[in-house]
C-alpha cells in the first residue's frame, strides 16, 4: 500500500510538470487522466482498508517534525472515497465546462495543476498523522484551492472573494497551528497520539479548551456559523466544477478534522456534544434562512452548504452525547447520520452546482429573477436539478432522506432516558431540523420553478443553444448513487458501521443495533422502490392514453391585460415576499424602489438585496474601524522626499540608541536593587 500512496503523489507532481508543455486540447485530457489514475489508486487503498488490510507506516521526517506516521483507518478511507468520487465527476464535468475558456492557455494550465494539487492535498490530509506535516499539506490545499477559485481573476468580485477565502483559510491555519503547538510544547511530539496522551492527564476544562481551538480551526473550513462568511462569496466566484468540489468535499475536510480530533481527544463528551449540537442547529437554520432570500443561484446553493454542514454537525453532536452517556444506539445513529450525510451532501450539492454551471454556460446569467422557461432548452439539466433539489430537501426516495432519518431517530431516542436537559435540547434540535427541511422546500420550489418553468423574464430563449449531451453525461453517475442510497441504504449502512465502531471505544458496535436499523432502512428502501414504480406506472399509463390526443399550445390568459405574459409571473422576490417580511428584522435587507409615475406608467422598479448581518458585524465593521484608525496616519505618506529621508534617519537612530538605553535601564535596576 505504501507504493500505491507514493505513486498517487508522484502522478500529481509529474502531471504538474508536463501540463504547461501540452497544447490546449490535450491539457484537459491529461488532467482528467491523471485524476482518474489517482482516484483508482486511492480507491484501491481505501477499499483494501475496509476489507481488512492495515495501512500504517512512517517516514523518518526531521529533527523538527519527528517521525511522520501514515495511517489509513476506516475514517480516512471513508473520506478518501467521498473526496475521490466528487473530484472525479468534477474533473469530467470541468473538462466540458472549461471549453468556453479555451483561449486562456496559461490560465488553464495553472487551473488544472491547482485542481490536481487540491485533490492530492485533501487525500494526504486524511492519511497524515503528524501535526506539522498536516499543516504543510493543509497550506498546499489552501493555496491550490485559492488558485482554482480565482480562475476569472480579472473580475473584481472574483479576486475579492478569493482573497477573502485565502485570509480566512490562514485564520483557520492559525488556530490549527496554535493547537498543534500546544500539544507539542506539552508532550514533545507532533504525532497525533500526543493529543491522546496529553488530554488523558489534564483537567477536563483544559482538554475542552484544546478541543475548542481545534474546532474553531476546522469550523472555519467547514463553514459553521459564525465562521461561514467566506463561503457565500467564494462559491459563486469559482467556476461551476470548482464550486461543486468545494461545497461537496473541500469544506468536508473541516468535518474530517473535527471527527479525527474526537477520535483522539479524552474529555467531557457530554459538554462537547451540547456545544456542537447548539452551534449546528444555529448553522443549519441560519444557512437555509439566508438561502431563501438570495437572487444569485450559486449564492443560494452556497448558503445551503452552511445549512447541510449544520445537519452533519447535529449528527456529530448526537454521537458525542452517545459517547458521553455510553449509549451505543446514539453513537451509531449520530455518527452514522453525520458520515452518511457527508456523502449525501457531496452528491446532491455537486449535482446542483454542476447543473447551475450548465445554466450559466448557456444563458451567461445566474440571476434567478432574469431567468425562466429553461426546461424547454435544457430539459436534462432541469430534470437533474430537480433530482438534486428533492434530495437536498430530504424527500424520499432520494439519499438525503436516509441520513436525516438516522439523525431524527437519534434525536427521538435521546428524548427518553438521558435526563431533562438533554430532552429539552433535543426538542429544540428536532424543531430546528423540521424547520430546516420545510424552509429548504420553500427555497428549492422557488429556485426550480423560477429558473426552469414559466416564460423567460429578461432573457430570450431564441439566443439559448440547445443542450449538448456532453454537458450532462458526467452527472448521471451522481444521480445513480443518489438513488442507490435511497433504495439500498443497508449497503451503505454496513460500510459506515466500520468507521462508527472507532467511536465506540474498545467495544465494537453491537451487531444487533446494526441489524435492527438495517431492517428499518430496508423497509424504507422497499417503500421508495414502490413509490418509484408507481410514479413510472402512472407516467406510462398517461402517455399511453394520451398518445392520440392532439396537443394544443395557447397563450396564457392575461387577466385582461394585453401584452407579454412574462410580466404577470412570480419573480423570485415576490415568491418569498411573505417570508422576507417575517425575517426582515433578523437580516439586513436593502431595498431600492422606483415607483411608477402617472396614470399610464411606463416603468416601475423594485429590488431587494439581502446582506449577512454576521459578515457586517464580524468583518465589515472591524475592517472599517481599522481603516479609520490607519487613515489618521496618512499624513506620513505625503510625497515629500525630505520627510522620507527624515523617517529613515529616525529609524536608524532608534536602532542605534535602543540597545544603549536598554543597557542603561538594566544598570539602573541593578543599582536600585543593591540599595
XYZ file of C-alpha atoms in Angstrom, residues 139 148 160 214 226 250 314 353 391 410 425 483 490 517 635:
15
model
C -1.350 25.051 3.317
C -8.844 27.347 -8.729
C -12.105 39.904 -3.763
C -9.154 22.606 17.122
C -20.287 32.356 12.566
C -13.290 20.757 0.334
C -26.137 17.722 14.560
C -23.653 23.265 -8.690
C -32.567 15.103 -2.473
C -31.204 9.567 17.244
C -32.155 20.339 23.928
C -30.920 6.776 -5.973
C -28.395 -1.009 4.166
C -31.724 -0.274 11.992
C -0.067 62.334 6.695
